[in-house]
Short mmCIF file of C-alpha atoms in Angstrom, two decimals:
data_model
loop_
_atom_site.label_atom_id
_atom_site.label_comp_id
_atom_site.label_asym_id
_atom_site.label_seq_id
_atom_site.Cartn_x
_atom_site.Cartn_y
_atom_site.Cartn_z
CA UNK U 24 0.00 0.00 0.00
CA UNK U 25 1.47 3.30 -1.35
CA UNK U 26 1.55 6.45 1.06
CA UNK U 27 2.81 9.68 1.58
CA UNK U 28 5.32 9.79 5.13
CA UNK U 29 4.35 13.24 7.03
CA UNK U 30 7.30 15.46 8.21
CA UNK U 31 4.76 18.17 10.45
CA UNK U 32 7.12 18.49 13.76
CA UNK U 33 4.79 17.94 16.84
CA UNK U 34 2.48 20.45 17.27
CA UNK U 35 -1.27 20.21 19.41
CA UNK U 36 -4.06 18.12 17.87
CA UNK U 37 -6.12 20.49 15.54
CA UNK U 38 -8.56 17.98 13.89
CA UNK U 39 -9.41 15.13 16.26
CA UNK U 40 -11.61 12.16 15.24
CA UNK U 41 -12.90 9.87 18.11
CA UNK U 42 -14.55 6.99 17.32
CA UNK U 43 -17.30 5.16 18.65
CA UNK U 44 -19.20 8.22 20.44
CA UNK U 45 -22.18 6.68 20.75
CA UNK U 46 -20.99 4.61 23.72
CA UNK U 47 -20.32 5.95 27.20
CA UNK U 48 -16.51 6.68 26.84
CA UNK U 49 -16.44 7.36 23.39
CA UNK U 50 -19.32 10.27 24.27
CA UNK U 51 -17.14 11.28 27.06
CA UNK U 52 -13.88 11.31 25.48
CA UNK U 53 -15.50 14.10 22.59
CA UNK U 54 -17.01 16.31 24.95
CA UNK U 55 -13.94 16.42 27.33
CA UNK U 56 -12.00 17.27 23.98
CA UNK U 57 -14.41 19.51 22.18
CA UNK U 58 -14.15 21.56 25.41
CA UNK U 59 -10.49 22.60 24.61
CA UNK U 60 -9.68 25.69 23.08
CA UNK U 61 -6.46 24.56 21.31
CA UNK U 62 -8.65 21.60 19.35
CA UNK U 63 -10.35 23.28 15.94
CA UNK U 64 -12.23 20.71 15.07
CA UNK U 65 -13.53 17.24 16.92
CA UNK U 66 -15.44 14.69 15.08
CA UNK U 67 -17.48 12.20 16.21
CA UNK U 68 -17.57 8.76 14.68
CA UNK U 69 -20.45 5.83 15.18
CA UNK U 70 -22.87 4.26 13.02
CA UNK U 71 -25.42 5.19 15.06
CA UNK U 72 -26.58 9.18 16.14
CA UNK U 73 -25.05 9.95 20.10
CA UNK U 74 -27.96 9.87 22.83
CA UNK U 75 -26.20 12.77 24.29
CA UNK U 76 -25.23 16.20 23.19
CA UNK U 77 -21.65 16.16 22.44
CA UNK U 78 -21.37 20.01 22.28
CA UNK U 79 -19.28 21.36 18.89
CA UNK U 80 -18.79 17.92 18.14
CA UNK U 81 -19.31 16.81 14.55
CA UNK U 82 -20.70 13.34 14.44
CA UNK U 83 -20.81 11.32 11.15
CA UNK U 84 -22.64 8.39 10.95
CA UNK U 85 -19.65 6.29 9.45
CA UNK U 86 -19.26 2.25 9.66
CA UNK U 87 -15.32 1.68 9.91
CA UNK U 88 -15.47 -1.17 8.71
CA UNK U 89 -16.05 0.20 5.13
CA UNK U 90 -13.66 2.54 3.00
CA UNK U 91 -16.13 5.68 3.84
CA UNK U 92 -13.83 6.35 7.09
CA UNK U 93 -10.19 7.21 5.06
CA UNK U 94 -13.42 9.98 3.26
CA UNK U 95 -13.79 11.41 6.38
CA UNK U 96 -10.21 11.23 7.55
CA UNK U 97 -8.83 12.77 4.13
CA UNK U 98 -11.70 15.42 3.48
CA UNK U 99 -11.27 16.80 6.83
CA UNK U 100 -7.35 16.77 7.44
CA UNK U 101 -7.76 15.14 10.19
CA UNK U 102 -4.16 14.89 12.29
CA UNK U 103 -5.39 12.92 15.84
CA UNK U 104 -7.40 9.95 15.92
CA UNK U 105 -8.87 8.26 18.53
CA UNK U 106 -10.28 4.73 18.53
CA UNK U 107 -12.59 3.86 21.18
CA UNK U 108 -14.73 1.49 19.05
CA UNK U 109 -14.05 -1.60 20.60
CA UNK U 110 -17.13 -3.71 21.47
CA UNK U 111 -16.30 -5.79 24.74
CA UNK U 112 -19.64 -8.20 24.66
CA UNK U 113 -23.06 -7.63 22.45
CA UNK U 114 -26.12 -10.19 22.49
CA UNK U 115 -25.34 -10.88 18.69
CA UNK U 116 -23.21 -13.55 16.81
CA UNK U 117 -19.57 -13.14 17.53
CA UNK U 118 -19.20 -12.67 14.43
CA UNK U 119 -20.67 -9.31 13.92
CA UNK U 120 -18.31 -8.31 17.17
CA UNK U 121 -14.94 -9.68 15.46
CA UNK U 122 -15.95 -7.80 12.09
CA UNK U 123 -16.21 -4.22 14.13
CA UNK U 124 -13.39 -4.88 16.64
CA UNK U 125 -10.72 -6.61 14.21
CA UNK U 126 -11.85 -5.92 10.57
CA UNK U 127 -13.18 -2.16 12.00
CA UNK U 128 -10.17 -0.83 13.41
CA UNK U 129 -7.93 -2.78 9.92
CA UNK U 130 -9.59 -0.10 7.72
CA UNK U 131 -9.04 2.75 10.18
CA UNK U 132 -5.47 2.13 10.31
CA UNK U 133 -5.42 1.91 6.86
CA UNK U 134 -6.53 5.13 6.26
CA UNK U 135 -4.79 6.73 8.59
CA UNK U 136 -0.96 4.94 7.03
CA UNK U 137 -2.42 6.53 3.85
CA UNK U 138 -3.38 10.54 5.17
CA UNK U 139 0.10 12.86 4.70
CA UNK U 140 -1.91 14.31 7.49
CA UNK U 141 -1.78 12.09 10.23
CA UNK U 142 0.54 12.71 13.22
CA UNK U 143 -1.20 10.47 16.25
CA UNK U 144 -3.15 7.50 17.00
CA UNK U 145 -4.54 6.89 20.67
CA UNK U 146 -6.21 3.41 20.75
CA UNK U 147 -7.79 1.81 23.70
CA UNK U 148 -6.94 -1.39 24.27
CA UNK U 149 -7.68 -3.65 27.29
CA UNK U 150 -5.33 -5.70 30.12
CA UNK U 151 -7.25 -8.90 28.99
CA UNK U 152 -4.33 -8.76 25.93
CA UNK U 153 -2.53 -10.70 29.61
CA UNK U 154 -5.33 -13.42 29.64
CA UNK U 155 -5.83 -15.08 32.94
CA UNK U 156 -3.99 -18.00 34.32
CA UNK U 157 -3.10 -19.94 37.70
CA UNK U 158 0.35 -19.45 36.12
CA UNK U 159 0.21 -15.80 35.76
CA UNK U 160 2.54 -13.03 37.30
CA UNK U 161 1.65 -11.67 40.42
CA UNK U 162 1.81 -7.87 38.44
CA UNK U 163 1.79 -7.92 34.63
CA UNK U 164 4.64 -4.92 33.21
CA UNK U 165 3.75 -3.80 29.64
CA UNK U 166 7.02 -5.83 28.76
CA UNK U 167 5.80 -9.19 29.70
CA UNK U 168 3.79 -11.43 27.35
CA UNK U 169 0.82 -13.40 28.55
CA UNK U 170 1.29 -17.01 29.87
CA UNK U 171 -1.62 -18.27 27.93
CA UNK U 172 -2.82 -15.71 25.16
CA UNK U 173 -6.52 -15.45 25.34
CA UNK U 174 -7.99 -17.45 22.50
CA UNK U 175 -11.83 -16.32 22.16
CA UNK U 176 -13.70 -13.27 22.33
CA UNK U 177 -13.01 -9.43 23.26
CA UNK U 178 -9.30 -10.53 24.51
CA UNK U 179 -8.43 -12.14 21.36
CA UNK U 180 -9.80 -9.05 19.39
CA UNK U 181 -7.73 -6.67 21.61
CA UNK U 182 -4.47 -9.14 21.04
CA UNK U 183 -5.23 -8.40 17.00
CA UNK U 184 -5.94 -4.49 17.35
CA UNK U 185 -3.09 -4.47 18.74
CA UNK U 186 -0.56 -6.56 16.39
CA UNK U 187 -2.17 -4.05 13.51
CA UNK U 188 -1.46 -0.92 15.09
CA UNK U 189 2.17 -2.50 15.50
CA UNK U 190 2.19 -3.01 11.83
CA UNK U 191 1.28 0.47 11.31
CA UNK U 192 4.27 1.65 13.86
CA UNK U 193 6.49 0.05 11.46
CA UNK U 194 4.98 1.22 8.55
CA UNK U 195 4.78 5.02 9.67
CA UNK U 196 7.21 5.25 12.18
CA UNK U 197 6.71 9.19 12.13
CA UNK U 198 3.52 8.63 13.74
CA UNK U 199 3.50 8.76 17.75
CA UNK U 200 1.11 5.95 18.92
CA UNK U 201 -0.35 5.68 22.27
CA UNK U 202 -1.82 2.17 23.36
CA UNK U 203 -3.64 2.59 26.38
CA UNK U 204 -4.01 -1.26 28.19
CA UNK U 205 -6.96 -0.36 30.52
CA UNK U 206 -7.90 -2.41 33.36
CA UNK U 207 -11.87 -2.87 33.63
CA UNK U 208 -14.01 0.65 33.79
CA UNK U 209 -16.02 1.43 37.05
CA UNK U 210 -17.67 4.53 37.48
CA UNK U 211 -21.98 6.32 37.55
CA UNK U 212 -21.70 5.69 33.73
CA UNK U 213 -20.71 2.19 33.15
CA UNK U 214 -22.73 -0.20 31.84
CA UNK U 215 -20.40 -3.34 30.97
CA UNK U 216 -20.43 -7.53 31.77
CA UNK U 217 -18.87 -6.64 35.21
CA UNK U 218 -21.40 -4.16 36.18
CA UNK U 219 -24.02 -6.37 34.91
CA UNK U 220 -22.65 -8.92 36.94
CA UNK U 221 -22.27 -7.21 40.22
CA UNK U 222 -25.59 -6.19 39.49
CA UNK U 223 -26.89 -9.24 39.58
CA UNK U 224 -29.53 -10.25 42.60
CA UNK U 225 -27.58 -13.09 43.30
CA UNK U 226 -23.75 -13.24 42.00
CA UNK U 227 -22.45 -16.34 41.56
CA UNK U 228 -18.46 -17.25 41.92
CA UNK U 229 -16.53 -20.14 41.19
CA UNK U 230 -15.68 -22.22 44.20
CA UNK U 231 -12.89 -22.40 45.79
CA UNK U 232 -11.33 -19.25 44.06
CA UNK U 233 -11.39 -15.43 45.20
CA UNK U 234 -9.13 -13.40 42.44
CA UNK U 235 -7.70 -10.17 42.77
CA UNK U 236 -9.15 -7.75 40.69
CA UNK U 237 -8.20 -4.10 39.80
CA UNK U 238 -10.22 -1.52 38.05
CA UNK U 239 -9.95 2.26 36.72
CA UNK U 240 -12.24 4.67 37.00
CA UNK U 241 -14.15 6.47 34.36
CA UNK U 242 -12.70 9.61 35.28
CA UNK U 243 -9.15 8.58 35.49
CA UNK U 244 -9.76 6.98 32.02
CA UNK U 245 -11.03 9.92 30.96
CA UNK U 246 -8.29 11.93 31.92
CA UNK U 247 -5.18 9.54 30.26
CA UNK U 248 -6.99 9.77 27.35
CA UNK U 249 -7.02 13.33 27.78
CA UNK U 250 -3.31 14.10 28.23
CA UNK U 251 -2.16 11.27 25.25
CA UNK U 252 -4.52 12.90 22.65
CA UNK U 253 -3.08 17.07 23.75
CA UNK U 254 0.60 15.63 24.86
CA UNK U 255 2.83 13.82 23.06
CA UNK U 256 3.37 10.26 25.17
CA UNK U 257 3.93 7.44 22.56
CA UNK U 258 4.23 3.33 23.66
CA UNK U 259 2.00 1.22 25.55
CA UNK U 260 1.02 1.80 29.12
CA UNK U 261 -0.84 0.20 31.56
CA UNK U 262 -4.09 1.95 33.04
CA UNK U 263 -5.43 1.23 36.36
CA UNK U 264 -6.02 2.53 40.02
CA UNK U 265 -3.99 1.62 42.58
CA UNK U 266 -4.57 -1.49 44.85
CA UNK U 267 -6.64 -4.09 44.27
CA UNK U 268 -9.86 -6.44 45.23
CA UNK U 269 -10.49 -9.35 45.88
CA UNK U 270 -13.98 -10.91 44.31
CA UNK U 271 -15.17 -11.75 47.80
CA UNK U 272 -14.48 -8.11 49.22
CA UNK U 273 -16.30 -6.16 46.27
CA UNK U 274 -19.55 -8.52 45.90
CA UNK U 275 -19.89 -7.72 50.19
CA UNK U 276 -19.24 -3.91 49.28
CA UNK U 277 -21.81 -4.22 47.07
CA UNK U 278 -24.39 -5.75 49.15
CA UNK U 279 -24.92 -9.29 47.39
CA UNK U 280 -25.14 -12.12 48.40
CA UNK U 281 -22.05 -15.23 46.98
CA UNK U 282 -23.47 -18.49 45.38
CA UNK U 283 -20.21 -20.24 45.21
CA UNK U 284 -20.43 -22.62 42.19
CA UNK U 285 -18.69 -25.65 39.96
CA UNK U 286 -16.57 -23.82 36.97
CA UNK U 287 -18.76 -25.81 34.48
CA UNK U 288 -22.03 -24.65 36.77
CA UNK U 289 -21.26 -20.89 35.83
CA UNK U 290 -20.21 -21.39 32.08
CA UNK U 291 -23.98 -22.89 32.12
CA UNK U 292 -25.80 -19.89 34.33
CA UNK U 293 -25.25 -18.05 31.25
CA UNK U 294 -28.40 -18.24 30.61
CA UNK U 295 -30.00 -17.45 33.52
CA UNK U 296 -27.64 -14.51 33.84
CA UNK U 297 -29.36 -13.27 30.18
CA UNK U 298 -33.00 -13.28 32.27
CA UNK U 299 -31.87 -12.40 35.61
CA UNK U 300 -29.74 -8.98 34.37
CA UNK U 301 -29.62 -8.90 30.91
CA UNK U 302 -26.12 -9.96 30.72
CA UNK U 303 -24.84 -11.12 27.36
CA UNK U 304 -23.58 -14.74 28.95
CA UNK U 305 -20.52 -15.79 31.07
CA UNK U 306 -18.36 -15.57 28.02
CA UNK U 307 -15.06 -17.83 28.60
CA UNK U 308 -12.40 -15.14 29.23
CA UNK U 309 -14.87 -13.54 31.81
CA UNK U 310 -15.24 -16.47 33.23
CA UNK U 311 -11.39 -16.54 33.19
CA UNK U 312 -10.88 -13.66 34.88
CA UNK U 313 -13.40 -14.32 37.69
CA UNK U 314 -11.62 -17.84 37.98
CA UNK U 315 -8.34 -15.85 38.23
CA UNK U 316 -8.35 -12.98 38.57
CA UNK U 317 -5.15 -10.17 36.45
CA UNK U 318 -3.25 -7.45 38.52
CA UNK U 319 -1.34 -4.61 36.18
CA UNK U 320 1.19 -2.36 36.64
CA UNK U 321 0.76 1.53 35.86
CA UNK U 322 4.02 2.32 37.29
CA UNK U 323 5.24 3.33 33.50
CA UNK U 324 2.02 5.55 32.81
CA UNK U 325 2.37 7.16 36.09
CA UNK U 326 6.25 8.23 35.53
CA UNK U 327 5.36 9.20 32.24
CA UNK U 328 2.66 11.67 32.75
CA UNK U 329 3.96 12.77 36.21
CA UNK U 330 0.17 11.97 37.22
CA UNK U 331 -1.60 9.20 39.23
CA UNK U 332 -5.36 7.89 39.55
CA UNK U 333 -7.72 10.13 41.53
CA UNK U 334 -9.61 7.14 42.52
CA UNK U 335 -7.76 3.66 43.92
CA UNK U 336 -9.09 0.77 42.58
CA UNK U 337 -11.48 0.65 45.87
CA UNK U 338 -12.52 4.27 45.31
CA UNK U 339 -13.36 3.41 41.93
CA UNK U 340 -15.56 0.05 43.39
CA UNK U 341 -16.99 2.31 45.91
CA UNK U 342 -18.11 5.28 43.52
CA UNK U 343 -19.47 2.82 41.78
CA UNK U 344 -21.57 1.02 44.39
CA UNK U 345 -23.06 4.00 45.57
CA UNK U 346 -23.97 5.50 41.87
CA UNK U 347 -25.92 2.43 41.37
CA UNK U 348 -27.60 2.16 44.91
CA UNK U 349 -26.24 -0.96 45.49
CA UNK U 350 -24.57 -2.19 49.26
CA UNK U 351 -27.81 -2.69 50.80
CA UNK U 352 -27.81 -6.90 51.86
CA UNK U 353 -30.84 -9.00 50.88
CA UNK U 354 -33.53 -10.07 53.46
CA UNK U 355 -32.66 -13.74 54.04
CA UNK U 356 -36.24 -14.45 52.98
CA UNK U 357 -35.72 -12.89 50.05
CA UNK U 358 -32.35 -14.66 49.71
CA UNK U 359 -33.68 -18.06 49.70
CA UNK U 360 -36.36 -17.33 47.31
CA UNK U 361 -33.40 -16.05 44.47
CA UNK U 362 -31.02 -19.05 45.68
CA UNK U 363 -33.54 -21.67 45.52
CA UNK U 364 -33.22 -22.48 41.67
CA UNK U 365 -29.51 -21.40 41.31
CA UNK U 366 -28.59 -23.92 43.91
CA UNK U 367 -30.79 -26.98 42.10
CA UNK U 368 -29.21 -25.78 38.71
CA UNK U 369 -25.89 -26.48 40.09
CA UNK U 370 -26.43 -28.95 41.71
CA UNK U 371 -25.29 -27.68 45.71
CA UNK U 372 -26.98 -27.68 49.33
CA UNK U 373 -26.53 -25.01 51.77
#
């Protein structure tokens, strides 16, 4: 593929495009950056219309998975882009998922090695590139590779996203890439498997195993993404509040009460989970990291931005727990009436 290698010395982002706005941090991410003076233009990217005003935001309704994006990237000079359109679970085929999060972000990157324009690429990524494994690290570095790669689902996709934009790196080595490795998103406006999950009346765990768990908060996610779009921080850092969780500690934080199950009892309460709290399924690598449990390190992300996390990763539970009402314990009554089936599904006694 032919292109044209940009020699614009670093300068602030003047045309930004952030993709998927139509989602919580994609939304987020364009109004914190259409707030900035020093930004000219921000626009907006999703195939479907916002459900909130994203201020002087210009969204395009624009599939990235077709050749209309490099349109949009060319047409409007666009120097900054920042791709947030990574779909972690949906109630469709997996298909559909794979085609946005692998064959999506293929064409975005390919118009952005083509624009004489681009400067920087910011892409999310996720810590579940680590996978989780009774053989893991007790803290994952950025420098360490996973001791089983995840094989299925949102993990793999992020492990792909992330050997393309490395292809791109090579490809345009004048560009200055950011790959932000988030651990999972807490916060008021997060609406994700785990939430879901802790949301549930009853939360089921997999016996004999309480994992550590560590989280970011919206905010603080926010914010990173913030400083790597108006700063210049290129490589691959770690994102997550400081401390950690166990499983045990945040479903008692949060009020619920533990069904302690077989592993192949939860892969099955899938579908009760789909009735019970509209979850999309225990998909394997969530099951995974329930099983498991993944600690990161920021340390790098920290240094580099002289900066760390407002909220720990307990603040970030806590905020959390109260946005949603939640920490208020069942009536046992009611506790045995929720149980009741869970327990014969699986097959225990209390």
């Amino acid at each position: 593929m032919g292109r044209t290698v940009s020699s614009m010395p670093s300068a602030a982002a003047r045309v930004v495009l952030v993709t998927g706005v139509s989602r919580f941090l994609g939304a987020r991410v364009a109004n914190t950056l259409q707030a900035d003076p020093g930004i000219e233009r921000v626009i907006g990217e999703d195939t479907v219309p916002p459900t909130t005003s994203l201020g002087r935001t210009e969204c395009v309704r624009v599939d990235i998975r077709t050749p209309s994006i490099a349109k949009v990237i060319a047409s409007a000079e666009v120097d900054t882009v920042v791709h947030l359109n990574l779909v972690t679970a949906q109630a469709g085929p997996r298909s559909s998922m794979k085609e946005l999060n692998v064959i999506g972000t293929m064409q975005l990157l390919a118009a952005c090695q083509r624009s004489p324009d681009m400067r920087k690429l910011v892409v999310r990524s996720s810590a579940a590139v680590y996978g989780s494994s009774p053989r893991d690290p007790a803290v994952f570095t950025e420098d360490e590779e996973p001791v089983e790669a995840p094989s299925s689902g949102y993990a793999k996709d992020a492990v792909e996203v992330e050997g393309y934009v490395r292809g791109l790196k090579r490809r345009r080595s004048d560009l200055r890439v950011s790959m932000l490795r988030f651990a999972n998103f807490l916060g008021p406006g997060v609406d994700s498997p785990l939430t879901r999950y802790l949301r549930m009346p009853v939360v089921p765990t997999v016996f004999g195993f309480d994992p550590r768990l560590q989280f970011v908060h919206e905010d603080d996610g926010i914010e990173v993404i913030r400083r790597m779009t108006l700063e210049d921080h290129p490589g691959t850092f770690n994102v997550a509040g400081d401390g950690v969780l166990l499983l045990s500690q945040a479903i008692r934080r949060a009020g619920r009460p533990n069904l302690p199950m077989p592993a192949p009892a939860m892969s099955a309460l899938g579908d009760v989970g789909k009735r019970v709290a509209g979850l999309s399924g225990f998909s394997p690598e969530l099951l995974r990291w329930l099983t498991y449990g993944r600690v990161i390190d920021p340390a790098r992300l920290i240094a580099e931005l002289s900066w760390r996390p407002k909220y720990s990763s307990e603040a970030a539970f806590t905020d959390f727990v109260h946005s949603q009402g939640l920490g208020h314990n069942l009536t046992l009554d009611l506790f045995d009436r929720l149980t009741g089936p869970l327990i014969g599904f699986s097959g225990g006694h209390r």
